[in-house]
Coordinates of C-alpha atoms and ligand atoms in Angstrom, one line a residue:
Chain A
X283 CA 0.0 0.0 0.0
X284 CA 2.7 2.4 0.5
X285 CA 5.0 4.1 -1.7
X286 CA 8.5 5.7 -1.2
X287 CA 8.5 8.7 0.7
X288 CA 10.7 11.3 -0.9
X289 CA 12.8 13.3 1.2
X290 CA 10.6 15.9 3.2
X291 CA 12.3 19.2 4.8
X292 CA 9.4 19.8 6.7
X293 CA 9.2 17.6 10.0
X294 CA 6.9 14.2 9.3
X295 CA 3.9 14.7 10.3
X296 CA 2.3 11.3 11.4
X297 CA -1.1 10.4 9.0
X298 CA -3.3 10.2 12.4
X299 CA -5.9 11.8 14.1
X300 CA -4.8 13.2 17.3
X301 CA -1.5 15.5 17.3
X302 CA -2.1 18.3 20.1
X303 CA 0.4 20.7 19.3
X304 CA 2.7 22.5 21.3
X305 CA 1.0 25.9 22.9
X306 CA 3.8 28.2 23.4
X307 CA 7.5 28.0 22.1
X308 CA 10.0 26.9 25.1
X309 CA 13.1 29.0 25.9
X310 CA 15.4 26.2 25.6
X311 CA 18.1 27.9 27.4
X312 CA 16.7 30.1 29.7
X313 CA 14.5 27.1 31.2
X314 CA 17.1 25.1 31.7
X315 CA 19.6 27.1 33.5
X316 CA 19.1 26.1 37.6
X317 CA 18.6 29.0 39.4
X318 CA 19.0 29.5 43.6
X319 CA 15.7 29.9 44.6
X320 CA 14.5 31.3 48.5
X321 CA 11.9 30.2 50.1
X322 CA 9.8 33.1 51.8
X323 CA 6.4 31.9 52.4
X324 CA 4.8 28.4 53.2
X325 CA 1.1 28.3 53.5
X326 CA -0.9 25.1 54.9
X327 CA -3.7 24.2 52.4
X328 CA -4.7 21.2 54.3
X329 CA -3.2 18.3 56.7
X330 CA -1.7 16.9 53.8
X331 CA -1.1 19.7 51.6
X332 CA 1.0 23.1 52.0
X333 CA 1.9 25.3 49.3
X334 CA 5.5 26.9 49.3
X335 CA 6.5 30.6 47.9
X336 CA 9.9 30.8 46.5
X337 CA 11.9 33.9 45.1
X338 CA 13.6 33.1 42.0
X339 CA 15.9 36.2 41.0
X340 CA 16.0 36.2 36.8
X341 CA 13.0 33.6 36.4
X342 CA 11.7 34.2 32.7
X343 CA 8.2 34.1 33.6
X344 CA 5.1 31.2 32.8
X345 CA 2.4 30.5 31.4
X346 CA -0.5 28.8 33.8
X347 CA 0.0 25.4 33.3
X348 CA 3.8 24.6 33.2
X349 CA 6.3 23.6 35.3
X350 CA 9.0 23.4 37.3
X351 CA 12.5 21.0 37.6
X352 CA 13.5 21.3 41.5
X353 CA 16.7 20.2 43.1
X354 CA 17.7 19.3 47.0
X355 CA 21.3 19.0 47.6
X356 CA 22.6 17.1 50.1
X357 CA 26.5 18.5 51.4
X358 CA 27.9 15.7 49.9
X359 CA 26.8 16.4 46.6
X360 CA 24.2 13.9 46.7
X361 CA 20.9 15.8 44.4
X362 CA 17.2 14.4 44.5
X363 CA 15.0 16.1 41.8
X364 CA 11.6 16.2 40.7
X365 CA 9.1 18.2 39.0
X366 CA 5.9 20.6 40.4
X367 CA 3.9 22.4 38.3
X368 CA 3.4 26.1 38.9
X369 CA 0.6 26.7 41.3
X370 CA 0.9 30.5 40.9
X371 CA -0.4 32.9 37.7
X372 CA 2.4 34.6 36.1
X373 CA 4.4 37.1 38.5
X374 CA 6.5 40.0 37.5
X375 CA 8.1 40.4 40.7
X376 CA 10.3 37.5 40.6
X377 CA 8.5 34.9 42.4
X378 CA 6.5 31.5 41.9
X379 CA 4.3 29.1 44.5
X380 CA 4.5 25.4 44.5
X381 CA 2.1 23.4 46.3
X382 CA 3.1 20.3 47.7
X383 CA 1.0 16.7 49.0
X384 CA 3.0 15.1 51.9
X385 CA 4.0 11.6 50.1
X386 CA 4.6 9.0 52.8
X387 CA 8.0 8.6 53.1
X388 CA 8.7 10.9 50.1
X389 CA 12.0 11.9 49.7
X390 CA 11.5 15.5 48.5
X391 CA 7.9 16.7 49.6
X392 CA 8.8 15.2 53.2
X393 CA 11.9 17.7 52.8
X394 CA 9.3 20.2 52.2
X395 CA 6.7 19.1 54.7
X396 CA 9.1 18.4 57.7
X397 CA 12.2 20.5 57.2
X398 CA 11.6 23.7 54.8
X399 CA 11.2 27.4 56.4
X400 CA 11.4 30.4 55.0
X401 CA 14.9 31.2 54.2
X402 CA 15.7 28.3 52.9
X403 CA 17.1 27.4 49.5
X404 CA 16.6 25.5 46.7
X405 CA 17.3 24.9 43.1
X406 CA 14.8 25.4 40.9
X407 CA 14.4 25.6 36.5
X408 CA 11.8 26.3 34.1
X409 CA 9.3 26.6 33.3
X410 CA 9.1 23.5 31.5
X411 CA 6.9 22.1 28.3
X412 CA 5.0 24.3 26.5
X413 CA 2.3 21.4 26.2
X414 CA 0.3 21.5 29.0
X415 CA 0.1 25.6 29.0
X416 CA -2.9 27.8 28.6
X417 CA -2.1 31.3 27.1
X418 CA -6.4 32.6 28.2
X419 CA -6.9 32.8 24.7
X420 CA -9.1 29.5 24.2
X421 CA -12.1 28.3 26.3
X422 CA -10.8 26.1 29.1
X423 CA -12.4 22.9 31.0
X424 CA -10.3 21.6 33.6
X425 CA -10.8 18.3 35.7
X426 CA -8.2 17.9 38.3
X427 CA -8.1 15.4 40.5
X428 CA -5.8 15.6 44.3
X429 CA -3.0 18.0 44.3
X430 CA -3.6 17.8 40.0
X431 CA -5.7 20.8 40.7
X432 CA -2.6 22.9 41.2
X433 CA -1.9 24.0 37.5
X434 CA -5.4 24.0 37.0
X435 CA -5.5 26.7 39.7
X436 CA -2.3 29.0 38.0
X437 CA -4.6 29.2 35.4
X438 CA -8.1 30.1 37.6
X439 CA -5.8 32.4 39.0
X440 CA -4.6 33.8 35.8
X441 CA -8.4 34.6 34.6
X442 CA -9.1 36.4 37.8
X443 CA -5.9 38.6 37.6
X444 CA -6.5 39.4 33.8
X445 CA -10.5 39.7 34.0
X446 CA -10.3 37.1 31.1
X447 CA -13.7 36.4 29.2
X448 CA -12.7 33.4 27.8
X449 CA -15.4 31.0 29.6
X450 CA -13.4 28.6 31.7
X451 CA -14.5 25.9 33.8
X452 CA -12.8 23.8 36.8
X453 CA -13.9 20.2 38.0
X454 CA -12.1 19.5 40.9
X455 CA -12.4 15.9 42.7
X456 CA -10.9 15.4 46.2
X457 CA -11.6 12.6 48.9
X458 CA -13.1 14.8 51.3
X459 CA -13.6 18.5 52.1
X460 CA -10.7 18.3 54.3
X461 CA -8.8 17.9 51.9
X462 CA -9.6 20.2 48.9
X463 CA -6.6 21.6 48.0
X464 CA -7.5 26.1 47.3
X465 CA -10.9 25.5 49.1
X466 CA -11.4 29.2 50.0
X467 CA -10.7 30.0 46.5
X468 CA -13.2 28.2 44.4
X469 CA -16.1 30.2 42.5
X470 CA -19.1 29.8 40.5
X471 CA -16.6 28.6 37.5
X472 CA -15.9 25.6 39.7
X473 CA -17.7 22.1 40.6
X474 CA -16.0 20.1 43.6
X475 CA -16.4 16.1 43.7
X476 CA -16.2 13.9 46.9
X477 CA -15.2 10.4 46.6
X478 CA -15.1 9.3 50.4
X479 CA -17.2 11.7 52.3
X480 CA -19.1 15.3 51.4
X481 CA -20.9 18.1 53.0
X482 CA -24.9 17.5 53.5
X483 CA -26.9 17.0 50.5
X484 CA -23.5 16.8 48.1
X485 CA -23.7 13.1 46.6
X486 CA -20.4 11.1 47.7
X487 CA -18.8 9.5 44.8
X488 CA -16.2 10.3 41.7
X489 CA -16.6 12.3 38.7
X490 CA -19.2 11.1 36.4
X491 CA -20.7 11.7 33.0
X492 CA -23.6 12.8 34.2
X493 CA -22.0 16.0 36.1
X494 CA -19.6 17.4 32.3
X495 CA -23.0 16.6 30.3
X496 CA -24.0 19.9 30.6
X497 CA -20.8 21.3 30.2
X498 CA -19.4 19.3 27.2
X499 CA -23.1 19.1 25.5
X500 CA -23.3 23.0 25.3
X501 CA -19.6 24.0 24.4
X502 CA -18.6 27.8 23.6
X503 CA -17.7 28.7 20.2
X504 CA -14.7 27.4 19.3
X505 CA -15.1 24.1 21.6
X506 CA -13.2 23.4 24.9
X507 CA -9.7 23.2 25.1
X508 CA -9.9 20.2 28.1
X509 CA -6.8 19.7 30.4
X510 CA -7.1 16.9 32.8
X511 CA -4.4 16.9 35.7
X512 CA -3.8 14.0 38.7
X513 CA -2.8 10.7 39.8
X514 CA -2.8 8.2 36.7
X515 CA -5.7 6.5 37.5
X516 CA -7.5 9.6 38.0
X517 CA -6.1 11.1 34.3
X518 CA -7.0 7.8 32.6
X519 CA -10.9 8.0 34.1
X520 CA -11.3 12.0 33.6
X521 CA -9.8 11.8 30.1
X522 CA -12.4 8.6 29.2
X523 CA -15.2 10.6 30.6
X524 CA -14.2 13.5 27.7
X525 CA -13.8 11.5 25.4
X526 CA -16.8 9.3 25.6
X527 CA -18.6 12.6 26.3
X528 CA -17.7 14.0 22.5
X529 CA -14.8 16.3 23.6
X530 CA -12.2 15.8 20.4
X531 CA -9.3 13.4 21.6
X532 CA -7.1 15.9 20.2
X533 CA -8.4 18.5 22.7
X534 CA -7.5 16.6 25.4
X535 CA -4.2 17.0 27.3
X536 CA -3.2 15.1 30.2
X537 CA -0.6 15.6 32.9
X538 CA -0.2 12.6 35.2
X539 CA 2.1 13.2 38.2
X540 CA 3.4 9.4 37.5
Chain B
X181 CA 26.5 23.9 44.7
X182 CA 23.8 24.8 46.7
X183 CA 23.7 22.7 50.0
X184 CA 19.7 22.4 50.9
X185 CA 19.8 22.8 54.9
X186 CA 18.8 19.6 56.9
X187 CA 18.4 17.7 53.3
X188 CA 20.3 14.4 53.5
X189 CA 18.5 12.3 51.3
X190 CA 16.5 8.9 51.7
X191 CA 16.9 7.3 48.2
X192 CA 20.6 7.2 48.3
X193 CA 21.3 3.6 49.1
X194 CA 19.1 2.6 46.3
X195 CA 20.7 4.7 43.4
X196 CA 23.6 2.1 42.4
X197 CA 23.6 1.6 38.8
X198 CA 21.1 4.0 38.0
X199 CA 22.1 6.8 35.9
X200 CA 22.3 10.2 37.4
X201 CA 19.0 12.3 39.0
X202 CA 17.2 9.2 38.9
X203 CA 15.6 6.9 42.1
X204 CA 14.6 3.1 41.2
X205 CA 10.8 3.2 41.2
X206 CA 10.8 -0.7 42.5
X207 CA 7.4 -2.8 41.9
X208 CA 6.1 0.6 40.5
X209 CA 5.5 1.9 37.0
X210 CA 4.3 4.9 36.3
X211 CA 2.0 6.1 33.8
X212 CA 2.9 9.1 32.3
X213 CA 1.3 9.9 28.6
X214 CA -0.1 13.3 27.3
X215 CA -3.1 12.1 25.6
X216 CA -6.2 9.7 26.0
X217 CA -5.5 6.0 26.0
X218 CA -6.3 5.0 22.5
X219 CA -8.8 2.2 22.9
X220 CA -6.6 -0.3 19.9
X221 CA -7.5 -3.8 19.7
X222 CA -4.2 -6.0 18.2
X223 CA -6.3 -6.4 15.0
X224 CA -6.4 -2.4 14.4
X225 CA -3.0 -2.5 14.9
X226 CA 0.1 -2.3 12.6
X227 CA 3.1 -1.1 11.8
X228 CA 4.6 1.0 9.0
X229 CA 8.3 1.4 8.0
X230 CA 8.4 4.1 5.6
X231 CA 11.4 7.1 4.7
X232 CA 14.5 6.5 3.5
X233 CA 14.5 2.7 2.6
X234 CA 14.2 0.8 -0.2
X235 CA 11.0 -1.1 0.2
X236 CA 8.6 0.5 2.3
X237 CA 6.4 -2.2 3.9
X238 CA 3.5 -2.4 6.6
X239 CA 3.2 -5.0 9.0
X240 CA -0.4 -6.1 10.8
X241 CA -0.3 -8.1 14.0
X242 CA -0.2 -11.7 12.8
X243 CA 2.7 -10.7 10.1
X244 CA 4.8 -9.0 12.9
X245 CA 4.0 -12.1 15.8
X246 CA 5.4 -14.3 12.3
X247 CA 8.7 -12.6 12.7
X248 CA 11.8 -14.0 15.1
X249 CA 11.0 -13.2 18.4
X250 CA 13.3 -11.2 20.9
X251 CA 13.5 -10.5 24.6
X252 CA 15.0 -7.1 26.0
X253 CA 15.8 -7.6 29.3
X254 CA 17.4 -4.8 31.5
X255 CA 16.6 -1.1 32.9
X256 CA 14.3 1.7 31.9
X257 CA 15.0 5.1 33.1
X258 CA 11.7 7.9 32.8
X259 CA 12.8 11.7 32.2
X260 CA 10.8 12.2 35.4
X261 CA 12.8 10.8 37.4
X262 CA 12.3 7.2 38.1
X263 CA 14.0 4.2 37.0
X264 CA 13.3 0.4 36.9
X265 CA 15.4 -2.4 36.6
X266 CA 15.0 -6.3 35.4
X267 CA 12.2 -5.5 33.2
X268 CA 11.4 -8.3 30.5
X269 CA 9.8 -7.1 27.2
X270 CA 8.8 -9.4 24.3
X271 CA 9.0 -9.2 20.7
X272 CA 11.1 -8.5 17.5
X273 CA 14.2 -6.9 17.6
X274 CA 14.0 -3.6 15.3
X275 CA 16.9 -4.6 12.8
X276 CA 14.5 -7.5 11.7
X277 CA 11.9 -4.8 10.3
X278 CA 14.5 -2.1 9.2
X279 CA 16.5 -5.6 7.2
X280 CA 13.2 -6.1 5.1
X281 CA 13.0 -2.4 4.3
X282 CA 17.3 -2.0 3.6
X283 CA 17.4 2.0 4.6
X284 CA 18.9 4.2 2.1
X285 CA 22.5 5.0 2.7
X286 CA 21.4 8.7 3.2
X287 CA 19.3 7.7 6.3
X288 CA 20.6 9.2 9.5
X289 CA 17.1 9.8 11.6
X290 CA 14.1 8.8 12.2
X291 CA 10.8 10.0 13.8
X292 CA 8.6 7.2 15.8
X293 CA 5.1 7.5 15.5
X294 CA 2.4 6.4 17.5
X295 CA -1.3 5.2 16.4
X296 CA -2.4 8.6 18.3
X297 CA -0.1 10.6 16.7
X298 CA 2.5 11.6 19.2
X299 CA 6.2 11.4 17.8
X300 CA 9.5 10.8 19.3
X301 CA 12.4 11.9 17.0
X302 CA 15.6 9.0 17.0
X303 CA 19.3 9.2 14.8
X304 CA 18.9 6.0 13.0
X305 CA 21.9 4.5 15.3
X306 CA 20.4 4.2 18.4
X307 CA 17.2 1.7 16.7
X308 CA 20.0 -0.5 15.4
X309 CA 22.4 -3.1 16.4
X310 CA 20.2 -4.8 18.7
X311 CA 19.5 -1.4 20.7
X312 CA 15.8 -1.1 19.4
X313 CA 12.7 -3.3 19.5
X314 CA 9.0 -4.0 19.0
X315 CA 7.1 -5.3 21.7
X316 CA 3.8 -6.5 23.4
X317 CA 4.8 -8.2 25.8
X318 CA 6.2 -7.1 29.4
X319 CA 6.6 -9.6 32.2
X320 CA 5.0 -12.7 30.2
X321 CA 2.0 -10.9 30.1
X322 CA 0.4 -8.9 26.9
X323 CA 1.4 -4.8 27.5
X324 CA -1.5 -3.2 29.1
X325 CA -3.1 -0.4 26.7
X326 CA -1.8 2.3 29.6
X327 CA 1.7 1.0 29.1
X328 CA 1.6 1.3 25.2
X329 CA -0.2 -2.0 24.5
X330 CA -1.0 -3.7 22.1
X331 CA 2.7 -2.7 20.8
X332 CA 5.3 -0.1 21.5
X333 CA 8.9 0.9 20.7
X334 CA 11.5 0.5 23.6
X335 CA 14.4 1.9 22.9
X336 CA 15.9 1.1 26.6
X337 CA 19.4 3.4 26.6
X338 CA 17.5 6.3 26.0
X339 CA 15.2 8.4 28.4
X340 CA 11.8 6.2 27.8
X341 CA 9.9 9.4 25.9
X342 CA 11.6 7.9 23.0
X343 CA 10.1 4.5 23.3
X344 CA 6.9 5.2 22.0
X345 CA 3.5 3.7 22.9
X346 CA 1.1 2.3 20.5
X347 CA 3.2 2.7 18.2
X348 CA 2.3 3.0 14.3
X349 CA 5.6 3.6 12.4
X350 CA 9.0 4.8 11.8
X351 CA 9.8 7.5 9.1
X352 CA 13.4 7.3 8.1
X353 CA 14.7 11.3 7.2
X354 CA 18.2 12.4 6.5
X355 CA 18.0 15.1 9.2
X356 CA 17.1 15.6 12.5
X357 CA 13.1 15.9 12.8
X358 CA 12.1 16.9 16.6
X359 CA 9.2 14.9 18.1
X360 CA 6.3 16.0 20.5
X361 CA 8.6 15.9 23.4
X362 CA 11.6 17.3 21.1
X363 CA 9.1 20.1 20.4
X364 CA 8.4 20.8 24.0
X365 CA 11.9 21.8 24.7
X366 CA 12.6 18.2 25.6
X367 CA 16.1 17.1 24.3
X368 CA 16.4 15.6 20.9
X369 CA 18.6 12.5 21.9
X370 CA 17.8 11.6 25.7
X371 CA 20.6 9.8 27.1
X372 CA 20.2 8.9 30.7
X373 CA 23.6 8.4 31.6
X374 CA 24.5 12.1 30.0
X375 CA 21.2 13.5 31.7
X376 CA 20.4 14.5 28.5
X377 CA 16.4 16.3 30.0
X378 CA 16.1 19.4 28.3
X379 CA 17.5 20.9 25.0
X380 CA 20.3 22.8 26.3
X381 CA 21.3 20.0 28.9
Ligands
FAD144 C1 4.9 17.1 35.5 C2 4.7 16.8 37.0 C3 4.2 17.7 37.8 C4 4.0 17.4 39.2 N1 3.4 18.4 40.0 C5 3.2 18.1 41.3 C6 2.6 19.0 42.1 O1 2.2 20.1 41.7 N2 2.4 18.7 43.4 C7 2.8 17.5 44.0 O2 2.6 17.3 45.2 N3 3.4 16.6 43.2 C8 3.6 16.8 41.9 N4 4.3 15.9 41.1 C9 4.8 14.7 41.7 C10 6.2 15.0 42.2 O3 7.1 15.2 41.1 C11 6.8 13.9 43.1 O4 6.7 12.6 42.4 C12 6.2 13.8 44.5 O5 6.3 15.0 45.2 C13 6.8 12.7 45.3 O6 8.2 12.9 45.4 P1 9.0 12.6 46.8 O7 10.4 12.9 46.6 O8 8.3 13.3 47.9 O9 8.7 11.0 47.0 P2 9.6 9.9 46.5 O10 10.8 9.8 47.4 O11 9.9 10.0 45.1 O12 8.6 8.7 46.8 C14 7.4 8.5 46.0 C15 6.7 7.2 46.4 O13 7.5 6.1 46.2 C16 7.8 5.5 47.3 N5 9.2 5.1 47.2 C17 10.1 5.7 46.4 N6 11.3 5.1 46.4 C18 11.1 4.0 47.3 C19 12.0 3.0 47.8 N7 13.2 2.9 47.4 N8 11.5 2.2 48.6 C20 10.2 2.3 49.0 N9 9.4 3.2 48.6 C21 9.8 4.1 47.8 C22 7.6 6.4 48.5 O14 7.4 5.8 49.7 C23 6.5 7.2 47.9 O15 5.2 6.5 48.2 C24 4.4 16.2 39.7 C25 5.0 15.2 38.8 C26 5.1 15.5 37.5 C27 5.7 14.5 36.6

């Protein structure tokens, strides 16, 4: 069935359906220079959760949905790294907010959790991949599940700050009230699910068809841009529920923290 | 270097033989995939060679299970971070599909491609000489669709972006043709051992 391909100079482009491109251009060496950062601020979120302000002198600036490369060094030299997205909207004073969950015996978060006070430094790069970003210029419907609300949240922050139009919606599922990561901040752009246990007369149980119906049945011009953020199991149910739901595949990007 | 205060480290003991920046994941094996799981039943699946070679050809399931098959066993190392050792994957070796197609002597690249249209781009050398192969099997069992079943590309010395899932086909190019993660600022060979992350790395 096939024939010889002649030599291209434009990059191969792959003859399938679903190719979700790139949404900003990455600053290759800016991003990956590691740069001290301070820690000023920590805020508790819930029992499990804390977010943590750092000053980065010469950060390049983000866009709401990217990330971050962090490194710990011990004083032998010994480094453990690993990546957060950016919980904060884009800051021109120089500084970005992570927020952390408290993983059992977690080499880096318990760091965080146990150790960390203001003063403290760290190593931080980025932002990194310009895949998962949202510039506000396309309508946005966010599921996050656990602490995978936390890019979803740079970019309900990013709306407010900019007065955005751009409709935008947030699903957010958590195991209980207690621990809904940005609680206080929620409005009427978001939902919140309960798995485990809810407030009276909120059903208990995950995210389900019946609750993006309305959402994905009545889209704004121009469709929904989805980005679905959490644990893998929750990425592979939130990003089935889209799919089955008629939200184009290649509208659909998914972070899973691993 | 910047010392972290009161940050010793808890993985330490576990990172010998693993390449730099990365901690051994154990029993664990992380999902980590940008788009939907592509629901792809062995029967819609096959694979295409295509480029820079001589024959192009296309392979379905039952022509590729017809071919020798191969075991990788060994090490997989995730740009994220984790690593796991002893895994077992089952298939055919790459060089028996790139052998049937005899790539043109001006082939130096190659982008991957994957039945959902994600690409990883490769030089030609590191998908040959036994380096490079097609599998669906992991463990004795058949590769679960979140892990790139039916069939993927593991291409094990390299960070495991470049082993693509699901995948579809290999383009052979005389240049360098950056991927979905090459695209993303991701770097455009990925070795571990060199920490090869980012473009600039
Ligand atoms: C793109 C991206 C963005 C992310 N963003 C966030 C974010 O915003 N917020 C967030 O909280 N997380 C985020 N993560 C996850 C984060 O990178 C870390 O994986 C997480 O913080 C755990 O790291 P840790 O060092 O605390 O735990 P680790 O030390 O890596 O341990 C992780 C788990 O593995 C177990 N484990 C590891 N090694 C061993 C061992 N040798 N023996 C036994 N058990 C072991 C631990 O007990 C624990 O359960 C993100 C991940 C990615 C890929």
């Amino acid at each position: 069935m096939t024939e010889p391909t002649t030599r291209t100079s434009r990059p191969f482009s792959p003859p399938t359906r679903f190719a979700v491109p790139a949404r900003v251009p990455v600053d290759t060496p800016e991003a990956t220079r590691w740069r001290t950062a301070t820690l000023t601020e920590i805020r508790r979120e819930t029992a499990r959760a804390a977010t943590f302000r750092l000053a980065v002198p010469g950060w390049p600036g983000h866009l709401p949905g990217q990330h971050l490369h962090l490194r710990l060094t011990a004083p032998d030299g010994y480094t453990a790294q690993r990546h957060y997205s950016l919980a904060s909207a884009p800051d021109d004073r120089g500084h970005v907010e992570v927020t952390l969950d408290h993983v059992e015996g977690g080499e880096v978060s318990g760091w965080f959790h146990t150790r960390a006070r203001p003063g403290d430094t760290v190593e931080v790069r980025g932002p990194l991949s310009g895949f998962f970003a949202w510039a506000g210029d396309r309508p946005a419907l966010l599921l996050g599940g656990g602490s995978g609300v936390v890019p979803l949240m740079s970019m309900v922050r990013h709306h407010r700050a900019r007065d955005l139009t751009v409709p935008l919606r947030l699903f957010v599922s958590a195991r209980r009230p207690e621990e809904l990561i940005y609680a206080g901040e929620y409005g009427a752009e978001t939902t919140a699910v309960f798995t485990r246990s809810a407030p009276a007369g909120v059903p208990v149980g995950r995210l389900t068809a019946a609750r993006l119906a309305p959402s994905l049945s009545d889209p704004p011009a121009g469709g929904w841009e989805a980005y679905v953020c959490g644990s893998n199991a929750f990425a592979e149910h939130a990003s089935r529920l889209l799919a089955a739901g008629g939200q184009p595949v290649e509208r659909i990007r998914v972070e899973r923290f691993g | 270097m910047n010392i972290t205060r009161g940050f010793t480290g808890l993985r330490r003991g576990e990172r010998a033989g693993l390449p730099p920046g990365q901690y051994d994941a154990r029993e664990e094996w992380p999902v980590l995939s940008a788009e939907v799981t592509p629901e792809l039943s062995p029967s819609d699946w096959s694979f295409r060679l295509g480029g820079l070679v001589a024959e192009p050809r296309e392979w379905d399931w039952e022509a590729a299970h017809r071919l020798p098959s191969d075991t990788f066993e060994g090490d997989i190392h995730c740009v994220t971070g984790w690593s796991r050792s002893g895994m077992r994957f089952g298939g055919v070796c790459l060089d028996v599909f790139l052998r049937a197609c005899r790539p043109l002597a001006s082939a130096t690249h190659a982008v991957a491609y994957a039945h959902t249209g994600y690409t990883a781009g490769l030089p030609l050398a590191d998908l040959t000489d036994g380096r490079a192969w097609i599998v669906w099997e992991c463990d004795g069992e058949p590769l679960t669709p979140e892990h790139g079943g039916p069939a993927r590309l593991v291409v094990p010395h390299l960070y495991f972006w470049k082993s693509v899932k699901w995948v579809a086909g290999l383009e052979l190019l005389d240049h360098d043709s950056p991927g979905f993660w090459e695209r993303n600022g991701y770097h455009a060979r990925g070795n571990p051992w060199e920490e090869q992350r980012y473009s600039g790395d």
